[in-house]
Amino acid sequence: MSDATAKIPATIAPPRPAASDRLKFYGIWIAAALALLVLPKLFSSGGSLTTFSLIGISIIFSLSYNILLGQTGMLSFGHAVYYGLGGFLAIHAINIIARNKFAIPLPLVPLVGGAAGLIFAMLLGWVSTRRSGTAFAMISLGVAELVASSALILRTFFGGEAGVSANRTKVLRLFDWSFGPQIQIYYLVAAWTLIAVIAMYALTRTPLGRMCNAVRDNPERVQFVGYDPHIIRYIAFCFSGLFAGIAGALAAINFEIANSAYLGAVQSGTVLFATYIGGVGFFIGPIVGAIFVTLLSLGLSDLTQVWQLYFGLIFIAVVMFAPGGITGLLMMHRPLLKGGTLSRVLPSYLVAFVPTLAMITGLMLAIETTVHFTVNPGEDSHIKAFGIPFDAANPAIWAVAAVLLIGGFIMARKTWARVAGSWDGALTAAREKGVAA
C-alpha cells in the first residue's frame, strides 16, 4: 500500500449542506404548509373544498404509485388493490369505533388504512416482485382482477355493489371537531397529505431510495455488488402499499363509503395516468399530474360526455411527444432560463400555438359530432359541447372541423420545426455561457 493510499480515510462523510441550502429546503415545506392553511380562506365554497380534498388524496396515491414506477421501475396495473383495501378497512374501523365507543379520533383512522395496505402488500408482494418488467405488470393485473371480482362475491366484508358506508361524525371528537363540515375534512386531508409527502420524499433520500433507483436502472449490477433486487423491489412494494392504503382511507373518510369502484381497473388506470402525465422522473411530477388529472376530470365531466376519450388522447400525446411528462417539459427550460436565452424560444412558441390550437379545436369538433351520431343517433342534432351550442348535422360544421384539423396539422408541423431550430440555437447559446443542459 502506498503512502498516498494510506493517508486516505476509510470513510469519507459527505459534506454538510450549507445553511442557505438547509433554509431553502425547510422553507419549501413551511411554505407548503402555509399554503394549505390559507387556501380555504381564498376558496371557501363547498365545491372548492371538496376539490382540494380530492387533489390531496390523489397526490398521496400518485406518489405511492411513483415509488413503484418512477423510483423502482415497476409498472403496476393493480395499484388500486391496496388503495381500495385501505378504504374498506378504514370504513369498517369507523363503524367498529363508533359502535364500541372507542376513544380513537378520526385523524388516526388513516393509519388503519395504511396498515391494511402494508399488510396486503407484504402478503401479495413477495410473489409479485420476484419478477420485474412485463411479468410483474401481468401479475399485478391478475391480482387486481382477482381482488376486484372478490369484492362482488364476499358481500359480508365488501358489501356487494352497494359497498359499505359509515358515519364519520360518530367517532370521538377531537378539539370539539365533529368532522362533519367539509372544511374540517379538508384540513384532515391536508395534514395527512403534507405528512405523507414529506415521508415519501425522505424515503427517496435514504440508501433504500438510492438502491431502488439502481434496481430500476441496472438490476444486474445491483446483484453484482451484493444486493438482492427482489428484496429491494419487495420493500419498495410494501412502502407503496402503505401510502396507497392511507390514500384509500382518506377517500373513504371523505365520501363515507367504500365500494367496489375503489378496487377497479379505472382507479388503477387513473393513478397511472396522473403519475405518468405529471412525470415519473421527478418527485414533484406525480403531484403535478394529480392536480392536473383531478381538475381535468372534474372539469371535462361537466363539459362533455366522452371526457374519458380525451383523457386517453392526452395520455397518448404525452407518451409520444413528452415522455418526461408535464414536469419534464418544464424542467427542459431550466438551462435556457439560467442562461437567459429563453426569450429566443418564446416567439416560436407563440407562432406554433395558433395552428396547434386550431388542430385541437378541429379534433374536438370532429369527436363531438361523431359521438353524437354514434351514441345518440335519434336525438336532436343541436348539441352543446364545452359550453358551445352547434348543429351537428350542419355540413358546414363538418367542413370547419376538417379544415381546422387538416390545415392546423400541416401548419403545426412546419411551425414546430421552427421551434426545434430556435430551441437548438437557444440551448447552444446557454451552453456557451457555461450552463449545463
Short mmCIF file of C-alpha atoms in Angstrom, two decimals:
data_model
loop_
_atom_site.label_atom_id
_atom_site.label_comp_id
_atom_site.label_asym_id
_atom_site.label_seq_id
_atom_site.Cartn_x
_atom_site.Cartn_y
_atom_site.Cartn_z
CA MET A 1 0.00 0.00 0.00
CA SER A 2 1.47 3.37 -0.96
CA ASP A 3 1.76 6.30 1.42
CA ALA A 4 -0.82 8.28 -0.56
CA THR A 5 -3.31 5.48 -0.25
CA ALA A 6 -2.66 5.07 3.45
CA LYS A 7 -3.48 8.71 4.08
CA ILE A 8 -6.99 8.34 2.64
CA PRO A 9 -9.53 7.78 5.46
CA ALA A 10 -11.57 4.60 5.40
CA THR A 11 -14.85 6.51 5.29
CA ILE A 12 -15.39 9.98 3.94
CA ALA A 13 -18.52 11.69 5.21
CA PRO A 14 -20.39 13.72 2.62
CA PRO A 15 -20.14 17.47 3.09
CA ARG A 16 -22.90 19.04 5.17
CA PRO A 17 -25.25 21.23 3.15
CA ALA A 18 -24.77 24.94 3.52
CA ALA A 19 -27.02 26.93 5.82
CA SER A 20 -28.65 28.66 2.87
CA ASP A 21 -29.47 25.30 1.28
CA ARG A 22 -30.96 23.99 4.52
CA LEU A 23 -33.00 27.16 4.94
CA LYS A 24 -34.27 26.86 1.38
CA PHE A 25 -35.17 23.20 1.92
CA TYR A 26 -37.16 23.78 5.09
CA GLY A 27 -38.63 26.96 3.66
CA ILE A 28 -40.29 25.00 0.86
CA TRP A 29 -42.11 22.72 3.34
CA ILE A 30 -43.10 25.63 5.57
CA ALA A 31 -44.44 27.50 2.54
CA ALA A 32 -46.41 24.41 1.51
CA ALA A 33 -47.94 24.13 4.99
CA LEU A 34 -48.87 27.81 5.00
CA ALA A 35 -50.42 27.47 1.54
CA LEU A 36 -52.57 24.58 2.73
CA LEU A 37 -53.74 26.69 5.68
CA VAL A 38 -54.54 29.76 3.59
CA LEU A 39 -56.16 28.00 0.64
CA PRO A 40 -59.64 27.62 2.24
CA LYS A 41 -59.62 31.34 3.03
CA LEU A 42 -59.29 32.16 -0.66
CA PHE A 43 -61.65 29.44 -1.95
CA SER A 44 -64.24 28.79 0.72
CA SER A 45 -67.07 27.21 -1.29
CA GLY A 46 -68.06 23.61 -0.64
CA GLY A 47 -67.16 22.58 -4.17
CA SER A 48 -63.68 24.07 -3.88
CA LEU A 49 -63.02 22.34 -0.55
CA THR A 50 -64.17 19.02 -1.98
CA THR A 51 -61.90 19.51 -5.00
CA PHE A 52 -58.91 20.30 -2.78
CA SER A 53 -59.60 17.21 -0.69
CA LEU A 54 -59.72 15.04 -3.81
CA ILE A 55 -56.46 16.58 -5.02
CA GLY A 56 -54.76 15.81 -1.71
CA ILE A 57 -55.90 12.19 -1.81
CA SER A 58 -54.78 11.89 -5.42
CA ILE A 59 -51.35 13.33 -4.57
CA ILE A 60 -50.72 10.67 -1.92
CA PHE A 61 -51.99 7.92 -4.22
CA SER A 62 -49.89 9.10 -7.17
CA LEU A 63 -46.71 9.47 -5.12
CA SER A 64 -47.23 5.98 -3.68
CA TYR A 65 -47.51 4.65 -7.23
CA ASN A 66 -44.37 6.51 -8.23
CA ILE A 67 -42.43 4.54 -5.61
CA LEU A 68 -43.08 1.58 -7.91
CA LEU A 69 -42.94 3.11 -11.38
CA GLY A 70 -40.63 6.11 -11.10
CA GLN A 71 -38.32 5.02 -8.29
CA THR A 72 -38.06 1.26 -8.81
CA GLY A 73 -39.17 0.83 -12.44
CA MET A 74 -42.14 -1.48 -11.76
CA LEU A 75 -45.23 -0.90 -13.93
CA SER A 76 -48.29 -1.97 -11.95
CA PHE A 77 -51.81 -2.36 -13.32
CA GLY A 78 -53.32 -3.17 -9.94
CA HIS A 79 -52.28 -0.46 -7.51
CA ALA A 80 -55.92 0.22 -6.67
CA VAL A 81 -55.98 -3.07 -4.71
CA TYR A 82 -54.12 -1.50 -1.77
CA TYR A 83 -55.96 1.79 -2.13
CA GLY A 84 -59.32 0.00 -2.03
CA LEU A 85 -58.47 -2.41 0.77
CA GLY A 86 -57.22 0.51 2.85
CA GLY A 87 -60.52 2.28 2.22
CA PHE A 88 -62.62 -0.75 3.18
CA LEU A 89 -60.65 -1.37 6.39
CA ALA A 90 -60.97 2.30 7.31
CA ILE A 91 -64.76 2.20 6.85
CA HIS A 92 -65.04 -0.94 8.98
CA ALA A 93 -62.77 0.68 11.57
CA ILE A 94 -65.05 3.74 11.77
CA ASN A 95 -68.08 1.52 12.29
CA ILE A 96 -66.32 -0.54 14.97
CA ILE A 97 -65.05 2.55 16.79
CA ALA A 98 -68.48 4.19 16.72
CA ARG A 99 -70.32 1.04 17.79
CA ASN A 100 -68.00 0.29 20.72
CA LYS A 101 -67.35 3.97 21.57
CA PHE A 102 -63.57 3.53 21.50
CA ALA A 103 -61.55 6.64 22.36
CA ILE A 104 -59.96 6.84 18.92
CA PRO A 105 -60.35 10.11 16.98
CA LEU A 106 -60.94 10.21 13.23
CA PRO A 107 -57.46 11.60 12.32
CA LEU A 108 -55.94 8.27 13.42
CA VAL A 109 -58.19 6.15 11.18
CA PRO A 110 -55.94 6.62 8.08
CA LEU A 111 -53.32 4.63 9.99
CA VAL A 112 -55.72 1.67 9.81
CA GLY A 113 -55.87 2.05 6.04
CA GLY A 114 -52.10 2.36 5.85
CA ALA A 115 -51.64 -0.77 7.96
CA ALA A 116 -54.11 -2.64 5.73
CA GLY A 117 -52.27 -1.58 2.58
CA LEU A 118 -48.94 -2.57 4.14
CA ILE A 119 -50.14 -5.98 5.31
CA PHE A 120 -51.72 -6.92 1.98
CA ALA A 121 -48.67 -5.62 0.13
CA MET A 122 -46.50 -7.85 2.31
CA LEU A 123 -48.74 -10.84 1.58
CA LEU A 124 -49.12 -10.30 -2.17
CA GLY A 125 -45.84 -8.57 -2.93
CA TRP A 126 -43.37 -11.36 -2.23
CA VAL A 127 -44.52 -13.38 -5.23
CA SER A 128 -45.31 -10.35 -7.40
CA THR A 129 -41.89 -8.75 -7.05
CA ARG A 130 -39.91 -11.89 -7.87
CA ARG A 131 -40.15 -10.71 -11.48
CA SER A 132 -39.93 -7.24 -12.98
CA GLY A 133 -40.95 -5.71 -16.27
CA THR A 134 -43.79 -7.29 -18.22
CA ALA A 135 -44.07 -10.29 -15.87
CA PHE A 136 -44.65 -8.03 -12.86
CA ALA A 137 -47.20 -5.96 -14.78
CA MET A 138 -49.19 -9.07 -15.73
CA ILE A 139 -49.05 -10.44 -12.19
CA SER A 140 -50.32 -7.14 -10.80
CA LEU A 141 -53.14 -7.17 -13.33
CA GLY A 142 -54.13 -10.70 -12.37
CA VAL A 143 -54.10 -9.86 -8.65
CA ALA A 144 -56.21 -6.76 -9.32
CA GLU A 145 -58.84 -8.73 -11.24
CA LEU A 146 -58.90 -11.40 -8.53
CA VAL A 147 -59.49 -8.89 -5.73
CA ALA A 148 -61.98 -6.83 -7.75
CA SER A 149 -64.08 -9.89 -8.56
CA SER A 150 -63.94 -10.99 -4.91
CA ALA A 151 -65.47 -7.65 -3.92
CA LEU A 152 -68.75 -8.74 -5.53
CA ILE A 153 -68.61 -12.24 -4.03
CA LEU A 154 -67.57 -11.61 -0.42
CA ARG A 155 -70.57 -9.44 0.40
CA THR A 156 -70.10 -9.66 4.17
CA PHE A 157 -66.87 -7.68 4.01
CA PHE A 158 -67.20 -5.68 0.78
CA GLY A 159 -70.96 -5.06 0.88
CA GLY A 160 -71.62 -6.13 -2.72
CA GLU A 161 -72.38 -3.45 -5.31
CA ALA A 162 -73.69 -1.00 -2.70
CA GLY A 163 -70.46 -1.12 -0.71
CA VAL A 164 -70.05 -0.32 2.98
CA SER A 165 -70.98 3.06 4.46
CA ALA A 166 -70.16 4.77 7.75
CA ASN A 167 -70.86 7.95 9.68
CA ARG A 168 -67.60 9.73 10.46
CA THR A 169 -69.28 12.10 12.95
CA LYS A 170 -69.97 9.20 15.35
CA VAL A 171 -66.26 8.86 16.13
CA LEU A 172 -64.68 10.52 19.15
CA ARG A 173 -64.48 14.29 18.70
CA LEU A 174 -61.07 15.96 18.59
CA PHE A 175 -60.86 19.57 19.82
CA ASP A 176 -64.66 19.67 19.50
CA TRP A 177 -64.38 18.88 15.78
CA SER A 178 -67.09 16.51 14.57
CA PHE A 179 -65.55 16.27 11.06
CA GLY A 180 -68.99 16.77 9.61
CA PRO A 181 -68.29 20.05 7.73
CA GLN A 182 -66.18 19.73 4.60
CA ILE A 183 -63.72 22.36 5.85
CA GLN A 184 -62.70 20.05 8.70
CA ILE A 185 -62.26 17.13 6.31
CA TYR A 186 -60.13 19.38 4.10
CA TYR A 187 -57.76 20.14 6.97
CA LEU A 188 -57.62 16.45 7.86
CA VAL A 189 -56.70 15.51 4.28
CA ALA A 190 -54.26 18.44 4.01
CA ALA A 191 -52.44 17.41 7.19
CA TRP A 192 -52.11 13.81 6.08
CA THR A 193 -51.05 14.91 2.58
CA LEU A 194 -48.24 17.02 3.99
CA ILE A 195 -47.11 14.22 6.32
CA ALA A 196 -47.20 11.60 3.56
CA VAL A 197 -45.41 13.79 1.02
CA ILE A 198 -42.61 14.60 3.47
CA ALA A 199 -42.28 10.92 4.41
CA MET A 200 -42.14 9.77 0.78
CA TYR A 201 -39.62 12.47 -0.09
CA ALA A 202 -37.47 11.41 2.87
CA LEU A 203 -37.69 7.83 1.59
CA THR A 204 -36.18 8.87 -1.74
CA ARG A 205 -33.18 10.37 0.07
CA THR A 206 -32.35 7.19 2.02
CA PRO A 207 -29.94 4.47 0.87
CA LEU A 208 -33.02 2.35 0.15
CA GLY A 209 -34.29 5.01 -2.22
CA ARG A 210 -30.93 5.08 -4.00
CA MET A 211 -30.91 1.30 -4.31
CA CYS A 212 -34.44 1.42 -5.76
CA ASN A 213 -33.09 3.72 -8.46
CA ALA A 214 -30.22 1.34 -9.04
CA VAL A 215 -32.60 -1.62 -9.39
CA ARG A 216 -34.62 0.40 -11.86
CA ASP A 217 -31.58 1.26 -13.97
CA ASN A 218 -29.42 -1.88 -13.73
CA PRO A 219 -30.57 -4.79 -11.53
CA GLU A 220 -27.68 -6.99 -12.68
CA ARG A 221 -25.11 -4.55 -11.31
CA VAL A 222 -27.06 -4.28 -8.04
CA GLN A 223 -26.87 -8.05 -7.69
CA PHE A 224 -23.17 -7.96 -8.55
CA VAL A 225 -22.38 -5.59 -5.68
CA GLY A 226 -24.14 -7.85 -3.18
CA TYR A 227 -27.77 -6.72 -3.00
CA ASP A 228 -30.80 -8.80 -3.89
CA PRO A 229 -33.02 -6.86 -6.38
CA HIS A 230 -36.01 -8.94 -5.30
CA ILE A 231 -35.68 -7.80 -1.68
CA ILE A 232 -35.36 -4.16 -2.73
CA ARG A 233 -38.40 -4.39 -5.03
CA TYR A 234 -40.35 -6.09 -2.24
CA ILE A 235 -39.54 -3.40 0.34
CA ALA A 236 -40.46 -0.66 -2.14
CA PHE A 237 -43.68 -2.51 -2.90
CA CYS A 238 -44.57 -2.60 0.81
CA PHE A 239 -43.93 1.12 1.25
CA SER A 240 -46.05 1.79 -1.82
CA GLY A 241 -48.91 -0.27 -0.39
CA LEU A 242 -48.64 1.57 2.94
CA PHE A 243 -49.15 5.02 1.42
CA ALA A 244 -51.77 3.78 -1.04
CA GLY A 245 -53.75 2.44 1.93
CA ILE A 246 -53.56 5.86 3.61
CA ALA A 247 -54.92 7.48 0.44
CA GLY A 248 -57.75 4.95 0.26
CA ALA A 249 -58.63 5.54 3.93
CA LEU A 250 -58.79 9.30 3.35
CA ALA A 251 -61.05 8.75 0.32
CA ALA A 252 -63.34 6.54 2.40
CA ILE A 253 -63.49 9.16 5.15
CA ASN A 254 -64.22 11.89 2.61
CA PHE A 255 -67.09 10.04 0.93
CA GLU A 256 -68.15 8.00 4.00
CA ILE A 257 -68.42 4.92 1.80
CA ALA A 258 -66.21 2.28 0.20
CA ASN A 259 -67.39 0.22 -2.76
CA SER A 260 -66.02 -2.00 -5.49
CA ALA A 261 -65.05 1.03 -7.61
CA TYR A 262 -62.14 1.60 -5.23
CA LEU A 263 -60.63 -1.69 -6.39
CA GLY A 264 -61.44 -1.44 -10.10
CA ALA A 265 -59.25 -1.05 -13.15
CA VAL A 266 -60.44 2.54 -13.62
CA GLN A 267 -58.85 3.50 -10.31
CA SER A 268 -55.57 1.83 -11.25
CA GLY A 269 -55.65 3.46 -14.67
CA THR A 270 -56.32 6.90 -13.23
CA VAL A 271 -53.30 6.79 -10.92
CA LEU A 272 -51.17 5.55 -13.82
CA PHE A 273 -52.37 8.49 -15.95
CA ALA A 274 -51.73 11.02 -13.19
CA THR A 275 -48.24 9.73 -12.41
CA TYR A 276 -47.07 9.40 -16.00
CA ILE A 277 -48.63 12.64 -17.27
CA GLY A 278 -47.06 14.53 -14.38
CA GLY A 279 -43.65 12.97 -14.95
CA VAL A 280 -42.19 9.86 -13.33
CA GLY A 281 -38.62 11.15 -13.46
CA PHE A 282 -39.19 13.85 -10.83
CA PHE A 283 -40.56 13.70 -7.30
CA ILE A 284 -42.85 16.64 -7.96
CA GLY A 285 -44.12 15.04 -11.19
CA PRO A 286 -46.89 12.90 -9.63
CA ILE A 287 -48.01 15.94 -7.60
CA VAL A 288 -48.39 17.98 -10.79
CA GLY A 289 -50.10 15.06 -12.52
CA ALA A 290 -52.53 14.52 -9.62
CA ILE A 291 -53.56 18.17 -9.68
CA PHE A 292 -53.87 18.19 -13.47
CA VAL A 293 -55.84 14.95 -13.76
CA THR A 294 -58.20 15.76 -10.87
CA LEU A 295 -59.04 19.23 -12.15
CA LEU A 296 -59.34 17.99 -15.73
CA SER A 297 -61.61 15.07 -14.82
CA LEU A 298 -63.91 17.28 -12.77
CA GLY A 299 -64.00 19.96 -15.46
CA LEU A 300 -64.33 17.72 -18.53
CA SER A 301 -67.06 15.58 -16.99
CA ASP A 302 -69.27 18.69 -16.86
CA LEU A 303 -68.45 19.78 -20.41
CA THR A 304 -68.64 16.58 -22.47
CA GLN A 305 -69.97 13.06 -22.09
CA VAL A 306 -66.85 11.49 -23.64
CA TRP A 307 -64.36 13.05 -21.26
CA GLN A 308 -62.58 9.72 -20.78
CA LEU A 309 -61.80 9.67 -24.51
CA TYR A 310 -59.97 12.98 -24.14
CA PHE A 311 -58.04 11.51 -21.22
CA GLY A 312 -56.85 8.71 -23.46
CA LEU A 313 -55.81 11.13 -26.19
CA ILE A 314 -53.89 13.27 -23.71
CA PHE A 315 -52.11 10.20 -22.39
CA ILE A 316 -51.17 9.09 -25.91
CA ALA A 317 -49.90 12.59 -26.72
CA VAL A 318 -47.73 12.66 -23.59
CA VAL A 319 -46.27 9.21 -24.31
CA MET A 320 -45.44 10.14 -27.91
CA PHE A 321 -44.28 13.74 -27.63
CA ALA A 322 -43.44 14.35 -23.95
CA PRO A 323 -42.29 11.09 -22.28
CA GLY A 324 -40.96 13.14 -19.38
CA GLY A 325 -44.46 14.40 -18.60
CA ILE A 326 -45.51 17.94 -17.77
CA THR A 327 -42.72 18.33 -15.23
CA GLY A 328 -40.18 17.07 -17.75
CA LEU A 329 -41.29 19.72 -20.24
CA LEU A 330 -40.94 22.43 -17.63
CA MET A 331 -37.54 21.21 -16.44
CA MET A 332 -36.24 21.24 -20.01
CA HIS A 333 -36.41 25.02 -19.89
CA ARG A 334 -34.18 25.37 -16.82
CA PRO A 335 -30.91 25.70 -18.81
CA LEU A 336 -32.49 28.34 -21.04
CA LEU A 337 -33.80 30.22 -18.02
CA LYS A 338 -30.42 30.12 -16.26
CA GLY A 339 -28.60 31.11 -19.43
CA GLY A 340 -31.01 33.94 -20.20
CA THR A 341 -31.81 32.54 -23.66
CA LEU A 342 -35.45 31.59 -23.07
CA SER A 343 -36.60 34.71 -24.90
CA ARG A 344 -35.24 33.25 -28.15
CA VAL A 345 -37.74 30.37 -28.00
CA LEU A 346 -40.88 32.20 -26.84
CA PRO A 347 -41.72 33.85 -30.21
CA SER A 348 -41.56 30.44 -31.91
CA TYR A 349 -43.87 29.03 -29.23
CA LEU A 350 -46.39 31.77 -29.87
CA VAL A 351 -46.30 31.14 -33.62
CA ALA A 352 -46.75 27.38 -33.15
CA PHE A 353 -49.54 27.86 -30.61
CA VAL A 354 -52.06 29.16 -33.16
CA PRO A 355 -52.08 26.22 -35.63
CA THR A 356 -51.80 23.74 -32.75
CA LEU A 357 -54.86 25.25 -31.12
CA ALA A 358 -56.69 25.15 -34.46
CA MET A 359 -55.81 21.46 -34.89
CA ILE A 360 -57.03 20.62 -31.38
CA THR A 361 -60.24 22.57 -31.92
CA GLY A 362 -60.91 20.72 -35.16
CA LEU A 363 -60.24 17.38 -33.48
CA MET A 364 -62.62 18.18 -30.62
CA LEU A 365 -65.31 19.33 -33.05
CA ALA A 366 -64.94 16.14 -35.10
CA ILE A 367 -65.11 13.98 -31.96
CA GLU A 368 -68.24 15.68 -30.61
CA THR A 369 -70.13 15.47 -33.89
CA THR A 370 -69.11 11.85 -34.49
CA VAL A 371 -70.03 10.82 -30.97
CA HIS A 372 -73.45 12.43 -31.30
CA PHE A 373 -74.38 10.38 -34.36
CA THR A 374 -72.95 7.14 -32.97
CA VAL A 375 -74.07 7.37 -29.34
CA ASN A 376 -77.27 9.42 -29.71
CA PRO A 377 -78.34 8.88 -33.34
CA GLY A 378 -82.05 9.53 -32.83
CA GLU A 379 -81.82 12.71 -30.77
CA ASP A 380 -81.89 16.34 -31.84
CA SER A 381 -78.79 17.31 -33.79
CA HIS A 382 -78.50 20.59 -31.90
CA ILE A 383 -75.95 19.76 -29.21
CA LYS A 384 -73.78 21.62 -26.74
CA ALA A 385 -70.15 20.72 -26.12
CA PHE A 386 -67.70 22.65 -23.97
CA GLY A 387 -70.41 25.25 -23.43
CA ILE A 388 -70.80 26.00 -27.16
CA PRO A 389 -74.08 25.07 -28.91
CA PHE A 390 -73.99 23.99 -32.58
CA ASP A 391 -75.84 21.82 -35.09
CA ALA A 392 -74.03 18.51 -35.55
CA ALA A 393 -75.98 17.80 -38.77
CA ASN A 394 -74.87 21.01 -40.46
CA PRO A 395 -72.38 20.22 -43.27
CA ALA A 396 -70.60 23.49 -42.52
CA ILE A 397 -69.65 22.16 -39.09
CA TRP A 398 -68.04 19.10 -40.66
CA ALA A 399 -66.22 21.29 -43.17
CA VAL A 400 -64.91 23.60 -40.47
CA ALA A 401 -63.74 20.60 -38.43
CA ALA A 402 -61.90 19.15 -41.44
CA VAL A 403 -60.25 22.46 -42.34
CA LEU A 404 -59.14 23.13 -38.78
CA LEU A 405 -57.88 19.59 -38.24
CA ILE A 406 -56.04 19.09 -41.52
CA GLY A 407 -54.87 22.67 -42.03
CA GLY A 408 -53.84 23.02 -38.39
CA PHE A 409 -51.88 19.75 -38.55
CA ILE A 410 -49.95 20.81 -41.66
CA MET A 411 -49.12 24.24 -40.28
CA ALA A 412 -48.31 22.87 -36.83
CA ARG A 413 -45.68 20.54 -38.26
CA LYS A 414 -43.98 23.45 -40.00
CA THR A 415 -44.12 25.78 -37.02
CA TRP A 416 -42.89 23.16 -34.57
CA ALA A 417 -39.93 22.51 -36.87
CA ARG A 418 -39.15 26.19 -36.42
CA VAL A 419 -39.46 25.75 -32.64
CA ALA A 420 -36.91 22.93 -32.81
CA GLY A 421 -34.44 25.18 -34.62
CA SER A 422 -34.94 28.01 -32.16
CA TRP A 423 -34.55 25.57 -29.28
CA ASP A 424 -31.23 24.25 -30.58
CA GLY A 425 -29.91 27.78 -31.00
CA ALA A 426 -31.03 28.86 -27.52
CA LEU A 427 -29.56 25.73 -25.90
CA THR A 428 -26.25 26.20 -27.72
CA ALA A 429 -26.09 29.81 -26.54
CA ALA A 430 -26.81 28.70 -22.96
CA ARG A 431 -24.02 26.12 -23.12
CA GLU A 432 -21.60 28.76 -24.36
CA LYS A 433 -22.38 30.70 -21.20
CA GLY A 434 -21.38 27.68 -19.12
CA VAL A 435 -24.89 26.42 -18.27
CA ALA A 436 -25.13 22.63 -18.28
CA ALA A 437 -28.05 21.09 -20.18
#
